[in-house]
Each structure stands twice: as C-alpha cells, then as structure tokens.
Amino acid sequence: MFKAILSWLTGGVLDRLLSSVDHAIDNDTERQAIRAKVVSEYVRTAAETRQTAMQSRVFWWTWALFAVPLGVWWATICLDTVFLFSGEIDDLPDSVKPYANQIFAAVFGSGAGVASLQAISSAIRGRR
C-alpha cells in the first residue's frame, strides 16, 4: 500500500532511480570481473614466458654474469666482518641495488624454501 502511494506520488521516478543504481553496481562488478580475468591471464602468460626463457642456457649464463660478482662482493663483506680485515668495501650503486635484491631473493629465497621443505618432509617421515 505504502509502495503504491509512493509510486503514485513520485510517478515512478524513484523506481527508475533505484533501477539505475542497481545497473551501475552490476556494471562495476562486471568491470572488476573482467579486470581480474585480464590480470590473471597476464600473470599466467608472464609465468609461461619466464619458464620458457629459463630453459635456455643463455638465460643462465646471463644470470650468472650478474649473480657471481654479486656473490663475490657479498662474500668479501662476510669475510671482512668475520676476520676484521682492514679493507674498505664500497656499497653497491643505487642503480644496481634493485637487481641485487632480486638476485639475493632468488638465490636465498629458493634455497630457504627447499631447505624448509626438506626439513618438514623429514619430520613427517620421522627422521631428523
């Protein structure tokens, strides 16, 4: 009854307004779903591309060209810290630090992941 009176007084304007709001919300939800599909497809494609690139020896030689000097630099810092050598070791330039962080995360992150998985599987099997 109240709805009929309100509908008669507003002439259906409120219904059209609420209907418009509902459609706008539905469109926004659909846009977000499409955006999620696009991002998901991009991530999947990037992972496949990276996996394909990692099958090449050129990838690993190029990676080693950056990782080996970085490892030598880090080892020098560790040895200087432990044995108190009097040498001064320069810090990495700011332009190289983001790449060095990626390499350290790749080397130590994967190593730590493998070691922890081995520890967990050994514990599950009952060996220590």
PDB file of C-alpha atoms in Angstrom:
ATOM      1  CA  MET A   1       0.000   0.000   0.000  1.00  0.00           C
ATOM      2  CA  PHE A   2       2.748   2.412   1.019  1.00  0.00           C
ATOM      3  CA  LYS A   3       4.739   1.480  -2.089  1.00  0.00           C
ATOM      4  CA  ALA A   4       1.728   2.141  -4.299  1.00  0.00           C
ATOM      5  CA  ILE A   5       1.170   5.559  -2.741  1.00  0.00           C
ATOM      6  CA  LEU A   6       4.869   6.442  -3.020  1.00  0.00           C
ATOM      7  CA  SER A   7       4.918   5.219  -6.610  1.00  0.00           C
ATOM      8  CA  TRP A   8       1.865   7.306  -7.424  1.00  0.00           C
ATOM      9  CA  LEU A   9       3.371  10.423  -5.777  1.00  0.00           C
ATOM     10  CA  THR A  10       6.793  10.150  -7.413  1.00  0.00           C
ATOM     11  CA  GLY A  11       5.451   8.985 -10.762  1.00  0.00           C
ATOM     12  CA  GLY A  12       7.927   6.059 -10.957  1.00  0.00           C
ATOM     13  CA  VAL A  13      10.960   8.347 -10.659  1.00  0.00           C
ATOM     14  CA  LEU A  14      12.170   6.551  -7.536  1.00  0.00           C
ATOM     15  CA  ASP A  15      11.872   3.179  -9.265  1.00  0.00           C
ATOM     16  CA  ARG A  16      13.897   4.428 -12.225  1.00  0.00           C
ATOM     17  CA  LEU A  17      16.498   5.950  -9.899  1.00  0.00           C
ATOM     18  CA  LEU A  18      16.891   2.759  -7.871  1.00  0.00           C
ATOM     19  CA  SER A  19      16.961   0.696 -11.054  1.00  0.00           C
ATOM     20  CA  SER A  20      19.722   2.936 -12.405  1.00  0.00           C
ATOM     21  CA  VAL A  21      21.753   2.493  -9.217  1.00  0.00           C
ATOM     22  CA  ASP A  22      21.333  -1.295  -9.426  1.00  0.00           C
ATOM     23  CA  HIS A  23      22.541  -1.314 -13.038  1.00  0.00           C
ATOM     24  CA  ALA A  24      25.551   0.851 -12.139  1.00  0.00           C
ATOM     25  CA  ILE A  25      26.539  -1.557  -9.360  1.00  0.00           C
ATOM     26  CA  ASP A  26      26.137  -4.543 -11.694  1.00  0.00           C
ATOM     27  CA  ASN A  27      28.296  -2.832 -14.341  1.00  0.00           C
ATOM     28  CA  ASP A  28      31.000  -2.050 -11.795  1.00  0.00           C
ATOM     29  CA  THR A  29      31.026  -5.665 -10.606  1.00  0.00           C
ATOM     30  CA  GLU A  30      31.282  -6.880 -14.192  1.00  0.00           C
ATOM     31  CA  ARG A  31      34.168  -4.472 -14.880  1.00  0.00           C
ATOM     32  CA  GLN A  32      36.023  -5.796 -11.855  1.00  0.00           C
ATOM     33  CA  ALA A  33      35.495  -9.385 -13.006  1.00  0.00           C
ATOM     34  CA  ILE A  34      36.835  -8.538 -16.469  1.00  0.00           C
ATOM     35  CA  ARG A  35      39.820  -6.743 -14.932  1.00  0.00           C
ATOM     36  CA  ALA A  36      40.543  -9.786 -12.734  1.00  0.00           C
ATOM     37  CA  LYS A  37      40.432 -12.091 -15.777  1.00  0.00           C
ATOM     38  CA  VAL A  38      42.841  -9.846 -17.694  1.00  0.00           C
ATOM     39  CA  VAL A  39      45.302  -9.667 -14.796  1.00  0.00           C
ATOM     40  CA  SER A  40      45.080 -13.427 -14.280  1.00  0.00           C
ATOM     41  CA  GLU A  41      45.784 -14.062 -17.965  1.00  0.00           C
ATOM     42  CA  TYR A  42      48.729 -11.639 -17.914  1.00  0.00           C
ATOM     43  CA  VAL A  43      50.269 -13.345 -14.872  1.00  0.00           C
ATOM     44  CA  ARG A  44      49.817 -16.777 -16.441  1.00  0.00           C
ATOM     45  CA  THR A  45      51.397 -15.635 -19.713  1.00  0.00           C
ATOM     46  CA  ALA A  46      54.315 -13.991 -17.892  1.00  0.00           C
ATOM     47  CA  ALA A  47      54.935 -17.173 -15.910  1.00  0.00           C
ATOM     48  CA  GLU A  48      54.897 -19.288 -19.073  1.00  0.00           C
ATOM     49  CA  THR A  49      57.286 -16.866 -20.798  1.00  0.00           C
ATOM     50  CA  ARG A  50      59.660 -16.945 -17.835  1.00  0.00           C
ATOM     51  CA  GLN A  51      59.510 -20.737 -17.695  1.00  0.00           C
ATOM     52  CA  THR A  52      60.305 -20.956 -21.399  1.00  0.00           C
ATOM     53  CA  ALA A  53      63.198 -18.486 -21.041  1.00  0.00           C
ATOM     54  CA  MET A  54      64.659 -20.470 -18.154  1.00  0.00           C
ATOM     55  CA  GLN A  55      65.040 -23.495 -20.443  1.00  0.00           C
ATOM     56  CA  SER A  56      67.749 -21.671 -22.394  1.00  0.00           C
ATOM     57  CA  ARG A  57      71.446 -21.770 -21.464  1.00  0.00           C
ATOM     58  CA  VAL A  58      71.757 -18.116 -22.480  1.00  0.00           C
ATOM     59  CA  PHE A  59      69.399 -17.176 -19.655  1.00  0.00           C
ATOM     60  CA  TRP A  60      71.568 -18.910 -17.063  1.00  0.00           C
ATOM     61  CA  TRP A  61      74.839 -17.509 -18.417  1.00  0.00           C
ATOM     62  CA  THR A  62      73.371 -14.012 -18.372  1.00  0.00           C
ATOM     63  CA  TRP A  63      72.058 -14.567 -14.862  1.00  0.00           C
ATOM     64  CA  ALA A  64      75.493 -15.828 -13.751  1.00  0.00           C
ATOM     65  CA  LEU A  65      77.156 -12.705 -15.178  1.00  0.00           C
ATOM     66  CA  PHE A  66      75.229 -10.710 -12.575  1.00  0.00           C
ATOM     67  CA  ALA A  67      74.991 -13.227  -9.740  1.00  0.00           C
ATOM     68  CA  VAL A  68      78.652 -14.281  -9.494  1.00  0.00           C
ATOM     69  CA  PRO A  69      80.103 -10.766  -8.983  1.00  0.00           C
ATOM     70  CA  LEU A  70      77.332 -10.030  -6.512  1.00  0.00           C
ATOM     71  CA  GLY A  71      78.162 -13.220  -4.609  1.00  0.00           C
ATOM     72  CA  VAL A  72      81.857 -12.323  -4.549  1.00  0.00           C
ATOM     73  CA  TRP A  73      81.010  -8.847  -3.217  1.00  0.00           C
ATOM     74  CA  TRP A  74      78.774 -10.311  -0.510  1.00  0.00           C
ATOM     75  CA  ALA A  75      81.369 -12.972   0.426  1.00  0.00           C
ATOM     76  CA  THR A  76      84.008 -10.240   0.730  1.00  0.00           C
ATOM     77  CA  ILE A  77      81.786  -8.344   3.147  1.00  0.00           C
ATOM     78  CA  CYS A  78      81.185 -11.521   5.188  1.00  0.00           C
ATOM     79  CA  LEU A  79      84.901 -12.331   5.350  1.00  0.00           C
ATOM     80  CA  ASP A  80      85.744  -8.739   6.282  1.00  0.00           C
ATOM     81  CA  THR A  81      83.143  -8.846   9.038  1.00  0.00           C
ATOM     82  CA  VAL A  82      84.292 -12.178  10.462  1.00  0.00           C
ATOM     83  CA  PHE A  83      88.065 -11.779  10.208  1.00  0.00           C
ATOM     84  CA  LEU A  84      88.181  -7.980  10.677  1.00  0.00           C
ATOM     85  CA  PHE A  85      90.270  -7.211   7.630  1.00  0.00           C
ATOM     86  CA  SER A  86      91.243  -3.594   7.286  1.00  0.00           C
ATOM     87  CA  GLY A  87      89.895  -3.239   3.748  1.00  0.00           C
ATOM     88  CA  GLU A  88      87.140  -0.859   2.824  1.00  0.00           C
ATOM     89  CA  ILE A  89      84.406  -2.393   0.695  1.00  0.00           C
ATOM     90  CA  ASP A  90      82.245   0.016  -1.251  1.00  0.00           C
ATOM     91  CA  ASP A  91      78.479  -0.226  -1.209  1.00  0.00           C
ATOM     92  CA  LEU A  92      76.603  -1.132  -4.358  1.00  0.00           C
ATOM     93  CA  PRO A  93      75.498   1.786  -6.526  1.00  0.00           C
ATOM     94  CA  ASP A  94      71.847   2.787  -6.217  1.00  0.00           C
ATOM     95  CA  SER A  95      71.200   1.779  -9.822  1.00  0.00           C
ATOM     96  CA  VAL A  96      72.298  -1.811  -9.086  1.00  0.00           C
ATOM     97  CA  LYS A  97      70.580  -2.350  -5.714  1.00  0.00           C
ATOM     98  CA  PRO A  98      67.127  -3.341  -7.073  1.00  0.00           C
ATOM     99  CA  TYR A  99      68.701  -6.021  -9.258  1.00  0.00           C
ATOM    100  CA  ALA A 100      70.905  -7.211  -6.406  1.00  0.00           C
ATOM    101  CA  ASN A 101      67.851  -7.541  -4.166  1.00  0.00           C
ATOM    102  CA  GLN A 102      66.127  -9.643  -6.844  1.00  0.00           C
ATOM    103  CA  ILE A 103      69.167 -11.913  -7.184  1.00  0.00           C
ATOM    104  CA  PHE A 104      69.535 -12.345  -3.415  1.00  0.00           C
ATOM    105  CA  ALA A 105      65.827 -13.147  -3.118  1.00  0.00           C
ATOM    106  CA  ALA A 106      66.080 -15.681  -5.946  1.00  0.00           C
ATOM    107  CA  VAL A 107      69.168 -17.412  -4.553  1.00  0.00           C
ATOM    108  CA  PHE A 108      68.407 -17.376  -0.849  1.00  0.00           C
ATOM    109  CA  GLY A 109      64.627 -17.481  -1.128  1.00  0.00           C
ATOM    110  CA  SER A 110      64.644 -20.632  -3.206  1.00  0.00           C
ATOM    111  CA  GLY A 111      67.371 -22.194  -1.073  1.00  0.00           C
ATOM    112  CA  ALA A 112      65.497 -21.445   2.124  1.00  0.00           C
ATOM    113  CA  GLY A 113      62.306 -22.798   0.596  1.00  0.00           C
ATOM    114  CA  VAL A 114      63.964 -26.057  -0.430  1.00  0.00           C
ATOM    115  CA  ALA A 115      65.666 -26.444   2.965  1.00  0.00           C
ATOM    116  CA  SER A 116      62.434 -25.841   4.858  1.00  0.00           C
ATOM    117  CA  LEU A 117      60.516 -28.288   2.665  1.00  0.00           C
ATOM    118  CA  GLN A 118      63.206 -30.901   3.248  1.00  0.00           C
ATOM    119  CA  ALA A 119      63.028 -30.296   6.999  1.00  0.00           C
ATOM    120  CA  ILE A 120      59.251 -30.608   7.001  1.00  0.00           C
ATOM    121  CA  SER A 121      59.276 -33.781   4.911  1.00  0.00           C
ATOM    122  CA  SER A 122      61.976 -35.312   7.130  1.00  0.00           C
ATOM    123  CA  ALA A 123      59.918 -34.502  10.217  1.00  0.00           C
ATOM    124  CA  ILE A 124      56.835 -36.052   8.660  1.00  0.00           C
ATOM    125  CA  ARG A 125      58.742 -39.217   7.797  1.00  0.00           C
ATOM    126  CA  GLY A 126      60.110 -39.363  11.341  1.00  0.00           C
ATOM    127  CA  ARG A 127      63.762 -38.625  10.581  1.00  0.00           C
ATOM    128  CA  ARG A 128      65.672 -35.693  11.965  1.00  0.00           C
TER     129      ARG A 128
END
